[in-house]
CSV table of C-alpha atoms in Angstrom, one decimal:
chain,number,residue,atom,x,y,z
A,1,MET,CA,-14.0,21.9,5.2
A,2,ALA,CA,-11.7,22.7,2.5
A,3,LYS,CA,-12.7,23.9,-0.8
A,4,VAL,CA,-10.9,23.2,-4.1
A,5,SER,CA,-11.0,23.5,-7.4
A,6,VAL,CA,-12.4,21.3,-9.8
A,7,TYR,CA,-11.2,21.3,-13.3
A,8,ASN,CA,-11.4,19.5,-16.5
A,9,MET,CA,-9.2,17.8,-18.3
A,10,GLU,CA,-8.0,20.8,-20.7
A,11,GLY,CA,-6.9,22.1,-17.3
A,12,LYS,CA,-9.3,24.6,-16.6
A,13,GLU,CA,-11.6,25.6,-13.2
A,14,VAL,CA,-15.0,23.9,-14.0
A,15,GLY,CA,-16.4,24.5,-9.8
A,16,THR,CA,-15.6,24.1,-6.9
A,17,ILE,CA,-15.6,20.9,-4.1
A,18,GLU,CA,-15.9,21.2,-0.8
A,19,LEU,CA,-14.0,18.4,1.0
A,20,ASN,CA,-14.8,16.2,4.1
A,21,ASP,CA,-12.7,17.7,7.0
A,22,ALA,CA,-13.0,14.3,8.5
A,23,VAL,CA,-10.7,13.1,5.9
A,24,PHE,CA,-9.3,15.6,4.2
A,25,GLY,CA,-8.9,17.9,7.1
A,26,ALA,CA,-7.9,15.5,10.2
A,27,PRO,CA,-5.3,16.1,12.6
A,28,VAL,CA,-1.7,15.1,11.1
A,29,ASN,CA,0.2,12.6,12.8
A,30,GLU,CA,3.8,12.5,11.6
A,31,HIS,CA,4.6,9.3,13.4
A,32,LEU,CA,2.0,7.3,12.3
A,33,VAL,CA,2.6,8.5,8.6
A,34,HIS,CA,6.7,7.1,9.1
A,35,MET,CA,5.4,4.0,10.5
A,36,ALA,CA,2.9,3.4,7.6
A,37,VAL,CA,5.6,4.1,4.8
A,38,VAL,CA,8.2,1.9,6.9
A,39,GLN,CA,5.4,-1.1,7.3
A,40,GLN,CA,4.7,-0.9,3.3
A,41,LEU,CA,8.5,-1.2,2.5
A,42,ALA,CA,8.9,-3.6,5.2
A,43,ASN,CA,6.4,-5.9,4.0
A,44,ASN,CA,7.6,-5.7,0.6
A,45,ARG,CA,11.2,-6.7,1.3
A,46,GLN,CA,11.5,-10.5,0.6
A,47,GLY,CA,14.3,-11.3,2.8
A,48,THR,CA,15.6,-14.0,0.9
A,49,GLN,CA,19.7,-12.6,1.9
A,50,LYS,CA,21.9,-15.6,3.2
A,51,ALA,CA,25.4,-15.3,4.0
A,52,LYS,CA,27.7,-18.5,5.2
A,53,THR,CA,28.9,-18.6,9.0
A,54,ARG,CA,32.1,-20.1,9.8
A,55,ALA,CA,30.2,-23.0,10.2
A,56,GLU,CA,28.9,-23.2,6.7
A,57,VAL,CA,31.7,-22.7,4.5
A,58,SER,CA,33.4,-26.0,3.2
A,59,GLY,CA,36.8,-26.5,4.3
A,60,GLY,CA,39.2,-25.8,7.1
A,61,GLY,CA,38.5,-28.4,9.0
A,62,ARG,CA,42.2,-28.6,10.1
A,63,LYS,CA,44.5,-26.1,12.2
A,64,PRO,CA,46.3,-24.7,9.6
A,65,TRP,CA,50.0,-24.5,11.8
A,66,ARG,CA,50.6,-26.0,15.3
A,67,GLN,CA,50.1,-23.4,18.1
A,68,LYS,CA,53.6,-22.2,19.3
A,69,GLY,CA,57.1,-22.0,17.2
A,70,THR,CA,55.5,-20.4,14.3
A,71,GLY,CA,56.0,-16.6,14.9
A,72,HIS,CA,52.2,-15.8,13.5
A,73,ALA,CA,49.4,-15.8,15.4
A,74,ARG,CA,47.6,-18.8,16.1
A,75,GLN,CA,44.9,-20.1,14.2
A,76,GLY,CA,42.3,-23.0,14.3
A,77,SER,CA,41.1,-22.8,11.3
A,78,THR,CA,41.4,-21.4,7.8
A,79,ARG,CA,37.8,-20.8,7.3
A,80,ALA,CA,37.7,-18.3,10.5
A,81,PRO,CA,35.9,-14.5,9.5
A,82,GLN,CA,39.9,-13.1,9.2
A,83,TRP,CA,40.8,-15.8,6.5
A,84,THR,CA,40.0,-14.8,2.4
A,85,GLY,CA,37.2,-17.4,1.5
A,86,GLY,CA,36.4,-17.4,5.5
A,87,GLY,CA,32.8,-17.3,7.0
A,88,VAL,CA,31.0,-14.2,8.0
A,89,VAL,CA,30.4,-12.9,11.2
A,90,PHE,CA,27.0,-12.6,12.4
A,91,ALA,CA,25.8,-13.4,8.8
A,92,PRO,CA,22.1,-12.5,7.8
A,93,VAL,CA,20.3,-15.1,7.8
A,94,PRO,CA,16.9,-15.1,5.4
A,95,ARG,CA,13.8,-13.8,7.6
A,96,ASP,CA,10.6,-11.8,7.7
A,97,TYR,CA,10.4,-8.6,7.8
A,98,SER,CA,6.9,-7.7,7.8
A,99,PHE,CA,4.9,-6.1,11.0
A,100,LYS,CA,1.1,-5.5,11.6
A,101,LEU,CA,-0.4,-1.8,11.9
A,102,ASN,CA,-3.5,-1.8,13.4
A,103,LYS,CA,-6.7,-0.9,11.6
A,104,LYS,CA,-7.4,2.6,12.9
A,105,GLU,CA,-3.6,3.4,12.7
A,106,LYS,CA,-3.7,2.7,9.1
A,107,ARG,CA,-6.9,5.0,8.7
A,108,ALA,CA,-5.4,7.3,10.6
A,109,ALA,CA,-1.8,7.6,9.2
A,110,LEU,CA,-3.8,7.9,5.4
A,111,LYS,CA,-6.2,10.7,6.8
A,112,SER,CA,-2.9,12.1,7.6
A,113,ALA,CA,-1.0,11.5,4.5
A,114,LEU,CA,-4.4,13.0,2.4
A,115,THR,CA,-4.6,15.7,5.0
A,116,SER,CA,-0.9,17.0,4.7
A,117,LYS,CA,-1.4,17.1,1.1
A,118,VAL,CA,-4.7,19.5,1.1
A,119,GLN,CA,-2.7,21.7,3.2
A,120,ASP,CA,0.4,22.1,1.2
A,121,ASN,CA,-1.6,22.4,-2.3
A,122,LYS,CA,-1.1,19.2,-3.6
A,123,ILE,CA,-4.2,17.9,-4.5
A,124,VAL,CA,-5.9,18.6,-8.0
A,125,VAL,CA,-9.6,17.3,-8.4
A,126,VAL,CA,-10.6,16.7,-12.0
A,127,ASP,CA,-14.2,16.2,-12.9
A,128,GLU,CA,-13.4,13.0,-14.7
A,129,LEU,CA,-11.0,11.2,-16.3
A,130,LYS,CA,-12.0,9.5,-19.7
A,131,PHE,CA,-10.0,8.3,-22.8
A,132,GLU,CA,-11.6,7.0,-26.7
A,133,GLU,CA,-8.1,5.1,-26.9
A,134,ILE,CA,-5.1,4.0,-25.0
A,135,LYS,CA,-2.8,6.5,-26.0
A,136,THR,CA,-0.2,7.6,-23.3
A,137,LYS,CA,0.5,11.2,-25.4
A,138,ASN,CA,-3.2,12.0,-24.3
A,139,PHE,CA,-2.3,11.5,-21.2
A,140,ALA,CA,0.5,12.9,-20.9
A,141,GLN,CA,-1.2,16.1,-22.3
A,142,VAL,CA,-3.9,15.9,-19.6
A,143,MET,CA,-1.1,16.1,-16.9
A,144,ALA,CA,0.8,19.3,-18.7
A,145,ASN,CA,-3.0,21.0,-18.8
A,146,LEU,CA,-3.1,20.0,-14.9
A,147,LYS,CA,0.5,21.3,-14.2
A,148,VAL,CA,1.7,17.8,-12.9
A,149,GLU,CA,5.0,16.6,-13.2
A,150,LYS,CA,5.2,13.9,-10.7
A,151,GLY,CA,1.8,12.4,-9.5
A,152,LEU,CA,-0.4,9.8,-8.3
A,153,VAL,CA,-3.9,9.6,-9.7
A,154,VAL,CA,-6.3,8.0,-8.0
A,155,LEU,CA,-9.2,6.3,-9.7
A,156,ALA,CA,-13.1,5.2,-8.5
A,157,ASP,CA,-12.9,2.4,-10.5
A,158,ASN,CA,-10.7,0.6,-13.0
A,159,ASP,CA,-10.8,2.3,-16.3
A,160,SER,CA,-8.3,-0.1,-18.4
A,161,ASN,CA,-7.7,3.0,-21.2
A,162,VAL,CA,-6.5,5.4,-18.1
A,163,VAL,CA,-4.3,2.6,-16.6
A,164,MET,CA,-3.2,1.6,-19.8
A,165,SER,CA,-2.2,5.1,-21.1
A,166,ALA,CA,-0.4,6.0,-17.9
A,167,ARG,CA,1.4,2.6,-17.5
A,168,ASN,CA,4.4,4.4,-19.8
A,169,MET,CA,4.8,7.2,-18.2
A,170,ALA,CA,7.7,7.3,-15.6
A,171,ASN,CA,7.0,9.6,-13.0
A,172,VAL,CA,3.2,9.5,-12.7
A,173,ASP,CA,1.2,6.1,-11.2
A,174,THR,CA,-2.2,5.4,-11.0
A,175,THR,CA,-4.6,3.3,-8.1
A,176,LEU,CA,-7.9,2.8,-7.3
A,177,VAL,CA,-9.5,3.8,-3.8
A,178,ASN,CA,-9.2,0.9,-2.3
A,179,THR,CA,-5.9,0.5,-3.4
A,180,ILE,CA,-4.9,3.9,-1.7
A,181,ASN,CA,-1.5,3.9,0.3
A,182,VAL,CA,0.4,6.1,2.6
A,183,TYR,CA,4.0,5.4,0.9
A,184,ASP,CA,2.7,6.4,-3.1
A,185,ILE,CA,0.7,9.9,-0.9
A,186,MET,CA,3.9,11.1,0.2
A,187,ASN,CA,6.0,9.8,-2.7
A,188,ALA,CA,4.3,11.8,-5.1
A,189,LYS,CA,4.3,15.6,-5.4
A,190,THR,CA,1.0,16.0,-6.6
A,191,VAL,CA,-2.1,13.7,-6.3
A,192,VAL,CA,-4.8,14.0,-8.4
A,193,LEU,CA,-8.4,12.8,-7.6
A,194,THR,CA,-11.3,12.7,-9.4
A,195,LYS,CA,-14.4,13.8,-8.6
A,196,ASP,CA,-16.1,9.9,-8.0
A,197,ALA,CA,-12.7,9.4,-6.1
A,198,VAL,CA,-13.1,12.3,-3.7
A,199,ALA,CA,-16.7,10.8,-2.7
A,200,LYS,CA,-15.9,7.3,-3.0
A,201,ILE,CA,-13.0,8.2,-0.3
A,202,GLU,CA,-15.2,10.2,2.4
A,203,GLU,CA,-17.1,7.4,2.1
A,204,VAL,CA,-15.0,4.6,2.8
A,205,TYR,CA,-13.0,7.2,5.8
A,206,ALA,CA,-15.3,9.5,6.7
């Protein structure tokens, strides 16, 4: 089992914690991680782009000039793709980009992402995150104490003071254990976990 240090909100080391190898020491499957990221980005796409083909553009019903004798190339319509104002070749139409990833593949991808962060020493465990009031300045100070520039903060339970304090920080996101995903983990330079969050992740995914 991997051992990592536990810090308090002042950035001081207050102990160590052993991480379960079933979650934080799993084999890293880069292909599954890639698929999980692609799936999330694809599922977030609206798929509402649309352009008109030559059949849908108005006008162009009359042949612009006779077939032969003008010296021009033959043309059947002023709405063909080569004309200004013409239709688009193979125009995009609204479609659903989402695709399915199996449950086991999702779990394996998440474990791979967490394991890769442990291997790169990019996981920080804090004993707790508690704020008396909603104040971005206080949260920013905690992140500075932990030397986290671009991070993902994972909480065991929803704490509105923590979430609202972090909301205005450009390079820090917060998430809960039950909404954690591979894209957010891989997008963050550092993953900050509370001790409760570590226990909950191990309980759910081990």
